[in-house]
Coordinates of C-alpha atoms in Angstrom, one line a residue:
Chain A
M1 CA -44.1 47.3 -59.2
I2 CA -40.5 46.6 -59.8
A3 CA -40.4 44.6 -56.5
V4 CA -43.2 42.4 -57.9
F5 CA -41.2 41.8 -61.0
V6 CA -38.1 40.9 -59.1
L7 CA -40.0 38.6 -56.7
K8 CA -41.6 36.8 -59.7
R9 CA -38.3 36.3 -61.3
I10 CA -36.7 34.9 -58.1
G11 CA -39.7 32.6 -57.7
A12 CA -39.2 31.3 -61.2
G13 CA -35.5 30.9 -60.5
V14 CA -36.2 28.7 -57.4
V15 CA -38.5 26.5 -59.4
L16 CA -35.8 26.2 -62.1
L17 CA -33.2 25.2 -59.5
L18 CA -35.6 22.5 -58.1
V19 CA -36.0 21.0 -61.6
L20 CA -32.3 21.2 -62.2
S21 CA -31.4 19.5 -59.0
F22 CA -33.9 16.7 -59.7
L23 CA -32.5 16.2 -63.2
V24 CA -29.0 16.0 -61.9
F25 CA -30.1 13.5 -59.2
S26 CA -31.7 11.3 -61.8
L27 CA -28.6 11.6 -64.0
L28 CA -26.4 10.5 -61.1
S29 CA -28.5 7.4 -60.5
L30 CA -27.8 6.4 -64.1
S31 CA -24.1 6.7 -63.5
P32 CA -22.2 3.4 -63.8
G33 CA -19.9 4.1 -60.8
T34 CA -21.9 3.8 -57.5
P35 CA -21.3 6.1 -54.6
L36 CA -20.6 2.9 -52.6
Q37 CA -17.5 2.2 -54.8
A38 CA -16.3 5.7 -54.2
L39 CA -16.8 5.4 -50.5
L40 CA -15.0 2.1 -50.3
G41 CA -12.0 3.4 -52.2
T42 CA -9.1 1.0 -51.7
R43 CA -10.5 -0.7 -48.6
T44 CA -11.6 -4.3 -48.9
A45 CA -15.3 -4.6 -49.4
S46 CA -16.3 -6.6 -46.3
P47 CA -20.0 -7.1 -45.8
E48 CA -19.9 -5.3 -42.5
L49 CA -18.3 -2.2 -44.0
I50 CA -20.7 -2.1 -46.9
D51 CA -23.6 -2.4 -44.4
S52 CA -22.3 0.4 -42.2
L53 CA -21.7 2.7 -45.3
N54 CA -25.2 1.9 -46.7
V55 CA -26.8 2.8 -43.3
R56 CA -24.7 5.9 -42.8
Y57 CA -25.3 7.4 -46.3
H58 CA -28.8 5.9 -46.7
L59 CA -27.7 4.2 -50.0
N60 CA -30.4 1.6 -49.8
D61 CA -33.3 4.0 -49.7
P62 CA -35.4 4.5 -52.9
F63 CA -34.3 7.3 -55.2
V64 CA -37.2 9.6 -54.4
V65 CA -36.6 9.3 -50.6
Q66 CA -32.9 10.1 -51.1
Y67 CA -33.7 13.2 -53.2
G68 CA -36.3 14.3 -50.6
R69 CA -33.7 13.9 -47.8
W70 CA -31.1 15.9 -49.7
L71 CA -33.7 18.6 -50.5
G72 CA -34.8 18.8 -46.8
D73 CA -31.1 19.3 -45.8
V74 CA -30.6 22.0 -48.5
V75 CA -33.6 24.0 -47.1
R76 CA -31.8 23.9 -43.8
L77 CA -28.6 25.1 -45.7
D78 CA -26.9 21.8 -45.2
L79 CA -25.4 20.5 -48.5
G80 CA -24.1 17.3 -46.9
S81 CA -20.5 16.2 -46.9
S82 CA -18.2 15.2 -49.7
I83 CA -17.7 11.5 -50.4
S84 CA -14.6 11.2 -52.5
V85 CA -13.3 14.6 -53.6
Q86 CA -12.4 15.7 -50.1
G87 CA -13.8 12.8 -48.0
G88 CA -15.8 14.0 -45.0
T89 CA -15.5 17.8 -45.5
A90 CA -18.8 19.7 -45.6
V91 CA -19.8 20.6 -49.2
G92 CA -20.6 24.1 -48.1
D93 CA -17.1 24.6 -46.9
I94 CA -15.5 23.2 -50.0
L95 CA -17.8 25.4 -52.2
G96 CA -17.0 28.5 -50.2
E97 CA -13.2 28.0 -50.6
R98 CA -13.4 27.2 -54.3
L99 CA -15.9 29.9 -55.1
A100 CA -13.7 32.5 -53.5
L101 CA -10.8 31.7 -55.9
T102 CA -13.1 31.7 -59.0
A103 CA -14.6 34.9 -57.9
E104 CA -11.2 36.6 -57.6
L105 CA -10.3 35.3 -61.1
A106 CA -13.6 36.5 -62.5
L107 CA -13.4 40.0 -60.9
Y108 CA -9.8 40.4 -62.2
A109 CA -10.9 39.4 -65.7
L110 CA -14.0 41.7 -65.6
L111 CA -11.8 44.6 -64.6
L112 CA -9.6 44.0 -67.7
V113 CA -12.7 43.6 -69.9
L114 CA -14.2 46.9 -68.7
T115 CA -11.0 48.9 -68.9
V116 CA -9.6 47.4 -72.2
G117 CA -12.2 45.4 -74.1
L118 CA -15.2 47.7 -73.8
P119 CA -13.3 50.9 -74.8
L120 CA -11.7 49.2 -77.8
G121 CA -15.1 48.0 -79.0
M122 CA -16.6 51.5 -78.7
A123 CA -13.6 53.1 -80.4
A124 CA -13.9 50.6 -83.3
G125 CA -17.6 51.4 -83.7
I126 CA -17.1 55.1 -83.7
R127 CA -14.1 55.0 -86.1
R128 CA -15.7 52.5 -88.4
G129 CA -13.6 51.4 -91.3
R130 CA -10.4 53.1 -90.0
R131 CA -7.2 51.3 -89.3
L132 CA -8.0 50.9 -85.6
D133 CA -11.4 49.4 -86.4
R134 CA -9.8 46.9 -88.8
A135 CA -7.2 45.9 -86.3
V136 CA -9.6 45.5 -83.5
S137 CA -12.2 43.6 -85.6
L138 CA -9.6 41.2 -87.0
G139 CA -8.3 40.6 -83.5
A140 CA -11.8 39.9 -82.2
T141 CA -12.5 37.5 -85.0
M142 CA -9.3 35.6 -84.3
A143 CA -10.0 35.6 -80.5
I144 CA -13.5 34.3 -81.1
S145 CA -12.2 31.4 -83.1
A146 CA -9.6 30.5 -80.4
P147 CA -11.0 28.3 -77.7
A148 CA -10.2 29.3 -74.1
F149 CA -8.0 26.2 -73.5
V150 CA -5.8 26.9 -76.6
M151 CA -5.4 30.5 -75.7
A152 CA -4.6 29.5 -72.1
I153 CA -1.9 27.1 -73.3
V154 CA -0.4 29.6 -75.7
L155 CA -0.2 32.4 -73.2
L156 CA 1.1 29.9 -70.6
Y157 CA 3.9 28.9 -73.0
I158 CA 4.9 32.4 -74.1
F159 CA 4.7 34.2 -70.8
G160 CA 5.2 31.4 -68.3
V161 CA 7.5 28.9 -69.9
A162 CA 9.5 30.9 -72.5
L163 CA 9.7 34.4 -71.0
K164 CA 9.2 33.3 -67.4
W165 CA 7.4 36.5 -66.5
F166 CA 4.6 34.8 -64.6
P167 CA 4.3 31.6 -62.6
V168 CA 2.8 28.6 -64.5
Y169 CA 0.6 27.0 -61.9
G170 CA -0.8 27.4 -58.4
T171 CA -2.4 30.3 -56.5
G172 CA 0.4 31.9 -54.5
T173 CA 0.1 33.4 -51.0
G174 CA -0.3 37.1 -50.1
F175 CA -1.8 39.8 -52.3
T176 CA 1.1 40.5 -54.8
E177 CA 1.9 36.9 -55.3
R178 CA -1.8 36.1 -55.8
V179 CA -2.1 38.8 -58.4
S180 CA 0.9 37.6 -60.3
H181 CA -0.4 34.0 -60.2
L182 CA -3.8 35.1 -61.4
T183 CA -2.6 37.5 -64.1
L184 CA -2.2 34.9 -66.9
P185 CA -5.5 33.2 -66.2
A186 CA -7.3 36.5 -65.9
V187 CA -5.8 37.8 -69.2
T188 CA -6.9 34.6 -71.0
L189 CA -10.4 34.9 -69.6
A190 CA -10.6 38.6 -70.4
T191 CA -9.5 37.9 -74.0
V192 CA -12.2 35.2 -74.5
L193 CA -14.9 37.5 -73.0
S194 CA -13.8 40.6 -74.8
A195 CA -13.9 39.0 -78.2
V196 CA -17.7 38.7 -78.0
L197 CA -18.2 42.0 -76.2
I198 CA -16.1 43.9 -78.7
R199 CA -18.2 42.7 -81.6
Q200 CA -21.4 43.6 -79.8
T201 CA -20.2 47.0 -78.7
R202 CA -18.9 47.9 -82.1
A203 CA -22.1 46.9 -83.8
A204 CA -24.2 48.8 -81.2
M205 CA -22.0 51.9 -81.5
M206 CA -22.1 51.8 -85.3
N207 CA -25.9 51.5 -85.3
V208 CA -26.3 54.4 -82.9
M209 CA -23.9 56.7 -84.7
S210 CA -25.8 56.2 -88.0
Q211 CA -29.1 57.3 -86.4
D212 CA -30.9 60.4 -87.5
Y213 CA -30.8 62.0 -84.0
V214 CA -27.0 61.8 -84.1
A215 CA -26.9 63.4 -87.5
F216 CA -29.2 66.2 -86.2
A217 CA -27.2 66.7 -83.1
R218 CA -24.1 67.1 -85.4
L219 CA -26.0 69.6 -87.6
R220 CA -27.0 71.6 -84.6
G221 CA -23.3 71.9 -83.9
L222 CA -23.2 70.1 -80.6
S223 CA -19.8 69.2 -79.4
P224 CA -18.6 65.7 -80.4
R225 CA -18.1 64.9 -76.8
R226 CA -21.7 65.7 -75.8
I227 CA -23.0 63.7 -78.8
L228 CA -21.0 60.8 -77.8
V229 CA -21.7 60.7 -74.1
R230 CA -25.3 62.0 -73.9
Y231 CA -26.7 60.6 -77.2
A232 CA -24.6 57.7 -78.3
L233 CA -23.4 55.9 -75.2
R234 CA -26.7 55.7 -73.4
N235 CA -28.5 54.3 -76.5
A236 CA -25.6 51.9 -77.3
S237 CA -25.5 50.5 -73.8
L238 CA -28.7 48.6 -74.0
P239 CA -27.7 45.9 -76.5
V240 CA -24.3 45.8 -74.7
I241 CA -26.0 45.1 -71.4
T242 CA -28.0 42.3 -72.9
S243 CA -24.9 40.7 -74.3
L244 CA -23.2 41.2 -71.0
G245 CA -25.5 38.5 -69.5
L246 CA -24.5 36.0 -72.2
I247 CA -20.9 36.9 -71.7
L248 CA -21.0 36.4 -67.9
V249 CA -22.7 33.1 -68.3
S250 CA -20.0 32.0 -70.8
L251 CA -17.5 33.0 -68.2
L252 CA -18.6 30.1 -66.1
S253 CA -17.8 27.7 -68.9
S254 CA -14.5 29.3 -69.8
T255 CA -13.3 29.3 -66.2
L256 CA -13.5 25.5 -66.2
F257 CA -10.8 25.2 -68.9
I258 CA -8.7 28.0 -67.6
E259 CA -8.6 26.7 -64.1
Q260 CA -7.7 23.3 -65.5
V261 CA -4.7 24.7 -67.5
F262 CA -3.4 26.8 -64.7
S263 CA -4.1 24.2 -62.0
L264 CA -6.3 26.6 -60.0
P265 CA -8.5 24.8 -57.5
G266 CA -11.7 26.9 -58.3
I267 CA -15.3 25.9 -58.8
G268 CA -14.7 24.6 -62.4
T269 CA -12.0 22.2 -61.2
L270 CA -14.3 21.1 -58.4
L271 CA -17.1 20.3 -60.8
L272 CA -14.8 18.3 -63.0
Q273 CA -13.4 16.4 -60.0
A274 CA -16.8 15.7 -58.5
V275 CA -18.3 14.6 -61.8
T276 CA -15.4 12.2 -62.7
N277 CA -15.5 10.7 -59.1
T278 CA -19.3 10.5 -58.9
D279 CA -19.2 12.5 -55.6
V280 CA -23.0 13.0 -55.5
P281 CA -23.3 15.7 -52.8
V282 CA -20.5 17.8 -54.3
V283 CA -21.9 17.5 -57.9
Q284 CA -25.3 18.6 -56.5
G285 CA -23.9 21.4 -54.5
T286 CA -21.8 22.7 -57.4
V287 CA -24.6 22.5 -59.9
L288 CA -26.9 24.3 -57.4
I289 CA -24.4 27.1 -56.9
L290 CA -23.7 27.5 -60.7
G291 CA -27.4 27.4 -61.5
A292 CA -28.1 30.1 -58.9
A293 CA -25.2 32.2 -60.4
V294 CA -26.8 31.9 -63.9
I295 CA -30.2 33.0 -62.6
L296 CA -28.8 35.9 -60.6
I297 CA -26.7 37.1 -63.6
N298 CA -29.7 37.1 -65.8
L299 CA -31.8 38.9 -63.1
A300 CA -29.0 41.5 -62.6
V301 CA -28.8 42.1 -66.4
D302 CA -32.6 42.6 -66.5
L303 CA -32.5 45.1 -63.6
L304 CA -29.6 46.9 -65.2
S305 CA -31.6 47.4 -68.4
L306 CA -34.5 48.6 -66.4
V307 CA -32.2 51.3 -65.0
V308 CA -30.8 52.3 -68.3
D309 CA -33.9 52.2 -70.6
P310 CA -37.2 53.8 -69.6
R311 CA -39.0 51.8 -72.3
V312 CA -38.2 48.5 -70.7
R313 CA -39.3 50.0 -67.3
L314 CA -42.7 50.6 -68.9
V315 CA -43.1 47.0 -70.2
A316 CA -42.0 45.6 -66.9
K317 CA -44.6 47.7 -65.0
E318 CA -47.3 46.5 -67.3
G319 CA -46.2 42.9 -67.1
A320 CA -45.9 42.8 -63.3
Chain B
M1 CA -30.2 28.9 -105.6
S2 CA -29.2 32.4 -104.9
E3 CA -30.7 33.8 -108.1
L4 CA -34.1 33.2 -106.6
T5 CA -33.6 35.7 -103.8
A6 CA -35.4 39.0 -104.0
T7 CA -32.3 41.1 -104.4
P8 CA -29.6 39.7 -106.6
P9 CA -26.3 39.0 -104.9
Q10 CA -24.1 42.1 -105.2
N11 CA -20.8 42.3 -106.8
E12 CA -17.7 42.0 -104.6
A13 CA -16.3 45.3 -105.8
D14 CA -19.5 47.3 -105.0
P15 CA -18.4 50.9 -105.1
A16 CA -21.3 52.0 -102.9
A17 CA -20.1 49.8 -100.0
P18 CA -18.4 51.9 -97.3
A19 CA -14.7 51.3 -96.9
G20 CA -13.8 48.5 -94.5
S21 CA -17.2 46.9 -94.9
R22 CA -17.1 43.1 -94.6
R23 CA -17.9 42.7 -98.2
L24 CA -14.7 44.2 -99.2
R25 CA -12.7 41.6 -97.4
P26 CA -10.2 40.3 -100.0
P27 CA -11.4 37.1 -101.5
V28 CA -7.8 35.9 -101.2
L29 CA -8.6 35.2 -97.5
V30 CA -11.7 33.3 -98.5
W31 CA -9.7 31.2 -101.0
I32 CA -7.1 30.4 -98.3
S33 CA -9.9 29.5 -95.9
G34 CA -11.3 27.2 -98.5
A35 CA -8.0 25.6 -99.1
V36 CA -7.5 25.0 -95.4
A37 CA -10.9 23.5 -95.0
A38 CA -10.2 21.2 -98.0
A39 CA -6.9 20.1 -96.5
I40 CA -8.5 19.3 -93.2
L41 CA -11.1 17.2 -95.0
V42 CA -8.4 15.3 -96.7
L43 CA -6.8 14.6 -93.3
V44 CA -10.1 13.5 -91.9
T45 CA -10.6 10.9 -94.7
V46 CA -7.1 9.6 -95.3
G47 CA -5.0 11.2 -92.6
V48 CA -4.2 7.9 -90.9
W49 CA -2.7 6.5 -94.1
I50 CA -0.7 9.4 -95.3
A51 CA 0.8 10.1 -91.8
P52 CA 4.6 9.6 -91.7
Y53 CA 4.4 7.0 -88.9
D54 CA 1.8 4.8 -87.3
P55 CA 0.4 7.3 -84.8
M56 CA 0.5 4.7 -82.0
H57 CA 4.0 3.5 -82.8
Q58 CA 6.3 4.4 -79.9
D59 CA 9.9 5.4 -80.8
L60 CA 11.3 4.5 -77.4
M61 CA 14.8 5.9 -78.2
N62 CA 13.2 9.4 -78.8
T63 CA 10.6 10.0 -76.1
A64 CA 9.5 13.6 -75.3
A65 CA 12.0 14.9 -77.9
G66 CA 11.9 18.1 -79.8
P67 CA 11.8 18.3 -83.6
G68 CA 14.5 16.3 -85.3
N69 CA 15.6 12.7 -85.6
G70 CA 13.0 12.1 -88.4
H71 CA 10.2 13.6 -86.3
L72 CA 9.2 16.9 -87.8
L73 CA 7.3 18.1 -84.7
G74 CA 9.1 15.8 -82.2
T75 CA 7.5 13.1 -80.1
D76 CA 5.3 13.0 -77.1
S77 CA 6.0 11.4 -73.7
L78 CA 5.5 7.9 -75.1
G79 CA 7.7 8.5 -78.1
R80 CA 4.8 8.8 -80.6
D81 CA 5.3 11.1 -83.6
V82 CA 3.4 14.4 -83.0
L83 CA 2.8 15.0 -86.7
A84 CA 1.4 11.5 -87.2
L85 CA -0.9 12.0 -84.1
L86 CA -2.1 15.3 -85.5
M87 CA -2.8 14.0 -89.0
S88 CA -4.7 10.9 -87.7
G89 CA -6.3 12.9 -84.9
A90 CA -8.2 15.0 -87.4
H91 CA -10.7 12.3 -87.8
N92 CA -11.9 12.3 -84.1
A93 CA -11.7 16.1 -84.0
V94 CA -13.8 16.7 -87.1
I95 CA -16.3 13.8 -87.5
G96 CA -18.2 14.6 -84.3
P97 CA -18.6 18.3 -85.1
L98 CA -19.7 17.4 -88.6
V99 CA -22.5 15.2 -87.2
I100 CA -23.4 17.8 -84.7
A101 CA -23.7 20.6 -87.3
L102 CA -25.6 18.4 -89.7
G103 CA -28.1 17.3 -87.1
A104 CA -28.5 20.8 -85.6
V105 CA -29.2 22.2 -89.1
L106 CA -31.5 19.4 -90.1
F107 CA -33.7 19.6 -86.9
G108 CA -33.1 23.3 -86.2
T109 CA -34.0 24.4 -89.7
T110 CA -37.1 22.2 -89.8
L111 CA -38.3 23.6 -86.4
G112 CA -37.4 27.1 -87.4
M113 CA -39.3 27.0 -90.7
M114 CA -42.3 25.5 -88.9
A115 CA -42.2 28.3 -86.3
G116 CA -41.8 30.9 -89.0
W117 CA -44.6 29.5 -91.1
Y118 CA -47.3 28.7 -88.6
G119 CA -46.5 31.4 -86.0
G120 CA -48.9 31.4 -83.0
L121 CA -48.6 29.1 -80.0
L122 CA -46.0 26.8 -81.6
D123 CA -43.8 29.7 -82.4
T124 CA -44.1 31.2 -78.9
L125 CA -43.3 27.8 -77.3
L126 CA -40.3 27.1 -79.5
C127 CA -39.0 30.6 -78.9
R128 CA -39.3 30.3 -75.1
W129 CA -37.5 27.0 -75.3
A130 CA -34.7 28.5 -77.4
D131 CA -34.4 31.4 -74.9
L132 CA -34.0 28.9 -72.1
M133 CA -31.4 27.0 -73.9
Y134 CA -29.5 30.2 -74.6
A135 CA -29.4 31.1 -71.0
L136 CA -27.6 27.8 -70.1
P137 CA -23.8 27.6 -69.7
G138 CA -23.7 25.0 -72.5
L139 CA -20.3 23.4 -71.8
L140 CA -21.0 23.0 -68.1
V141 CA -24.1 21.1 -69.0
V142 CA -22.2 18.8 -71.3
V143 CA -19.5 18.3 -68.7
V144 CA -22.0 17.3 -66.0
V145 CA -24.0 15.0 -68.3
V146 CA -21.1 13.3 -70.1
G147 CA -18.9 13.1 -66.9
V148 CA -21.6 11.7 -64.7
I149 CA -22.9 9.1 -67.2
D150 CA -19.3 8.4 -68.3
G151 CA -20.7 8.1 -71.8
G152 CA -17.8 9.1 -74.0
Y153 CA -17.5 10.5 -77.5
W154 CA -20.9 9.8 -79.0
L155 CA -22.9 10.9 -76.0
A156 CA -20.9 14.1 -76.0
V157 CA -21.9 14.5 -79.7
C158 CA -25.6 14.0 -78.9
V159 CA -25.6 16.5 -76.0
L160 CA -23.7 19.1 -78.0
L161 CA -26.2 18.5 -80.9
V162 CA -29.1 19.3 -78.6
L163 CA -27.4 22.4 -77.3
S164 CA -26.7 23.7 -80.9
L165 CA -30.3 23.4 -82.0
P166 CA -31.4 26.9 -80.8
T167 CA -28.9 28.7 -83.0
A168 CA -30.1 27.1 -86.2
F169 CA -33.7 27.4 -85.0
R170 CA -33.4 31.2 -84.4
M171 CA -31.5 31.9 -87.7
T172 CA -34.0 30.0 -89.9
R173 CA -37.1 31.2 -88.0
S174 CA -36.6 34.8 -88.7
V175 CA -35.7 34.4 -92.4
A176 CA -38.5 31.9 -93.0
A177 CA -41.0 34.3 -91.4
A178 CA -39.8 37.0 -93.7
Q179 CA -40.1 34.8 -96.8
A180 CA -43.6 33.7 -95.8
R181 CA -44.8 37.3 -96.4
L182 CA -43.4 37.5 -99.9
P183 CA -45.6 37.4 -103.1
Y184 CA -44.3 34.1 -104.4
V185 CA -45.4 32.3 -101.2
E186 CA -48.8 34.0 -101.5
A187 CA -49.0 32.7 -105.1
A188 CA -48.1 29.2 -104.0
R189 CA -50.8 29.5 -101.3
T190 CA -53.4 30.7 -103.8
L191 CA -52.6 27.7 -105.9
G192 CA -53.7 25.6 -102.9
L193 CA -50.4 23.9 -102.3
P194 CA -50.0 22.0 -99.0
A195 CA -48.0 23.7 -96.3
G196 CA -45.2 21.1 -96.3
R197 CA -44.6 21.6 -100.0
I198 CA -44.5 25.3 -99.8
I199 CA -42.1 25.1 -96.8
F200 CA -39.7 22.6 -98.3
R201 CA -39.9 23.2 -102.0
H202 CA -40.5 27.0 -102.1
I203 CA -39.1 28.6 -98.9
L204 CA -36.2 26.3 -98.2
P205 CA -34.3 26.9 -101.5
N206 CA -34.6 30.6 -100.9
I207 CA -33.1 30.5 -97.4
M208 CA -30.5 27.9 -98.3
P209 CA -27.6 30.4 -98.0
T210 CA -28.6 31.2 -94.4
V211 CA -28.9 27.5 -93.7
L212 CA -25.4 26.8 -95.1
A213 CA -23.9 29.7 -93.2
T214 CA -25.5 28.4 -90.0
F215 CA -24.1 25.0 -90.7
L216 CA -20.6 26.3 -90.9
L217 CA -20.9 28.4 -87.8
D218 CA -22.5 25.5 -85.9
F219 CA -19.6 23.4 -87.0
V220 CA -17.1 25.8 -85.5
G221 CA -18.9 25.8 -82.2
A222 CA -19.0 22.0 -82.1
L223 CA -15.4 21.7 -83.1
I224 CA -14.3 23.9 -80.2
G225 CA -16.8 22.3 -77.8
L226 CA -15.9 18.7 -78.5
S227 CA -12.1 19.4 -78.5
G228 CA -12.6 21.1 -75.2
L229 CA -14.3 18.0 -73.8
S230 CA -11.4 15.9 -75.1
F231 CA -9.1 18.3 -73.4
L232 CA -10.9 17.7 -70.1
G233 CA -10.7 13.9 -70.8
L234 CA -14.4 13.5 -71.5
G235 CA -14.5 13.4 -75.3
A236 CA -12.4 11.2 -77.6
P237 CA -11.9 7.7 -76.2
A238 CA -8.5 7.2 -74.5
G239 CA -5.9 5.7 -76.7
T240 CA -7.2 7.2 -80.0
P241 CA -5.4 10.3 -81.4
D242 CA -7.3 13.5 -81.0
W243 CA -6.4 17.2 -81.1
G244 CA -8.0 18.0 -77.7
S245 CA -6.4 15.2 -75.8
L246 CA -3.0 15.8 -77.5
L247 CA -3.2 19.4 -76.3
Q248 CA -3.8 18.2 -72.7
D249 CA -1.1 15.6 -72.9
G250 CA 1.4 18.1 -74.1
Q251 CA 0.8 20.6 -71.3
S252 CA 3.2 18.8 -68.9
M253 CA 5.9 18.8 -71.6
L254 CA 5.8 22.4 -72.6
T255 CA 9.5 22.8 -71.5
V256 CA 10.8 19.8 -73.5
N257 CA 8.6 19.8 -76.6
P258 CA 6.1 22.6 -76.7
W259 CA 4.8 21.4 -80.1
V260 CA 2.9 18.6 -78.6
S261 CA 0.5 21.2 -77.2
L262 CA 1.0 24.1 -79.5
A263 CA 0.6 22.3 -82.8
P264 CA -2.9 20.9 -82.2
G265 CA -3.9 24.2 -80.6
L266 CA -2.8 26.2 -83.6
L267 CA -4.4 23.7 -86.0
L268 CA -7.7 24.0 -84.1
V269 CA -7.6 27.8 -84.3
L270 CA -6.6 27.7 -88.0
T271 CA -9.5 25.3 -88.8
A272 CA -12.0 27.3 -86.7
T273 CA -10.9 30.7 -88.2
S274 CA -11.1 29.4 -91.7
I275 CA -14.5 27.9 -91.4
T276 CA -15.8 31.1 -89.6
L277 CA -14.4 33.3 -92.4
L278 CA -16.1 31.0 -95.0
G279 CA -19.4 31.2 -93.1
D280 CA -19.2 34.9 -92.7
W281 CA -18.3 35.4 -96.3
M282 CA -21.2 33.2 -97.5
Y283 CA -23.6 35.0 -95.2
D284 CA -22.5 38.5 -96.4
R285 CA -22.4 37.5 -100.0
F286 CA -25.5 35.4 -100.5
T287 CA -28.1 36.4 -98.0
E288 CA -30.3 39.5 -97.9
E289 CA -29.6 40.3 -94.3
G290 CA -25.9 40.0 -94.9
A291 CA -26.0 42.1 -98.0
H292 CA -27.4 45.1 -96.0
R293 CA -24.8 44.8 -93.2

């Protein structure tokens, strides 16, 4: 039953990706800069050169034929090759390289969120109204109002330029150097993500702790630890998991700014480069990958809530 | 308007409220936020004229200099006065978000009230659409659309407006649906009033606090989004002062004059925080949902 549910969702995701890629393709045809200009670069536009480029990249074909050809290649796992960002390199290779860096950054940030942000939010919710709660809530409100790029610049200035604790740009080689290069970006990303998560976790925890079953558990004299772990945490985790999906999706947006500030050649920087240079295959490939990521994140969140909440399981079985 | 709500707005110093609840937030903070918002509005309207220098004037004897020499916040790499750039940049930074928030509230509220009032298929379809929009990484969409079409400031404003619609829609939909079940609406219905009149003349005034709070929160989102685009070079047109682009310009001069980047950044955070606090306070103080939080 669950398998049917997953298959249905994946099918819907594929359809969504098709629509998305077609929309981006149409958008690119509206773009003022033609791929031909990008291909020519600084070379003189002799008629022979233009002809050969047109033939090689099929630029004279009608729009739908071009889209069809691109789609046919994608099915065979060929995303084409870059025009202007890294001329000639296969888009798949570029994506793999850039994606690896962004994934490292995201994992590092998630680790920080789960070990620092999440516990803080829970503690604030449990100790509602105490000093810790006030401090955490105020911090979260401020962090929510601070855009990722401002936070990145401020952290870069304090810890990179003024204190010189961390390098200010680049990726570094070797594990320790990589970690020290990625620390500032990851902290920035983690702060942005934690701000939302802390508010959600705090609210969920507060809600659960005021439920009757918690009061009864207390009356029965159960240990606070048992109440917290067996009763509160499990019930509070559902809204948190739901918000986790939104947070992971917003991670994709934030990483664009953070990579830009710290000059990291990740997937966000790639998208920006491709978009400003009208590199059609790279834009298409990046959008496809990011779209797939969004769909997978949402699917993973739904599956996770199936695991945690039997009620959702029931609905999913009926729906499938 | 608030006196029409079912429960009267409660006093700030409500003894029943638990310690640390949002309603006990000192009004001082709200006053400060209001003052900041007013100051920013002044900058938006007359910032260019009250700035100490012409923002585009290049003091070539003092390029990339720290504070001093008549420049309170120093100069950027072209010798332009940072304070003057900040003051005149408020216009670009704030006008777009104002338009976005106004548009989002206008259309989002109308759609939300219709969905809340009629329910049924219309409601289901609109909700599905809002869910879909929510699942999108908004800024990436804007970057792709604006970057590819090379459309600039106003295209960015339009795309951000469309992306902000779901928030306003969702907020109004739920409160409008709740209002639709109340006796005064039933009374209006019994009188045979047309749906449009009930929605706009009876329900709308009652949900106005929610609408205003949504407006402020939408504004903050748009302010951050649009400045972010300018930071990436996709928002404000090149050559016009703007907080986002100033931040980006200043990044390469963090060692010589950090204020080029830090000042617009702090100003953005200050503006966003103030408006958020105002919106939160308004929501807690004047809406039923907020009063029970």
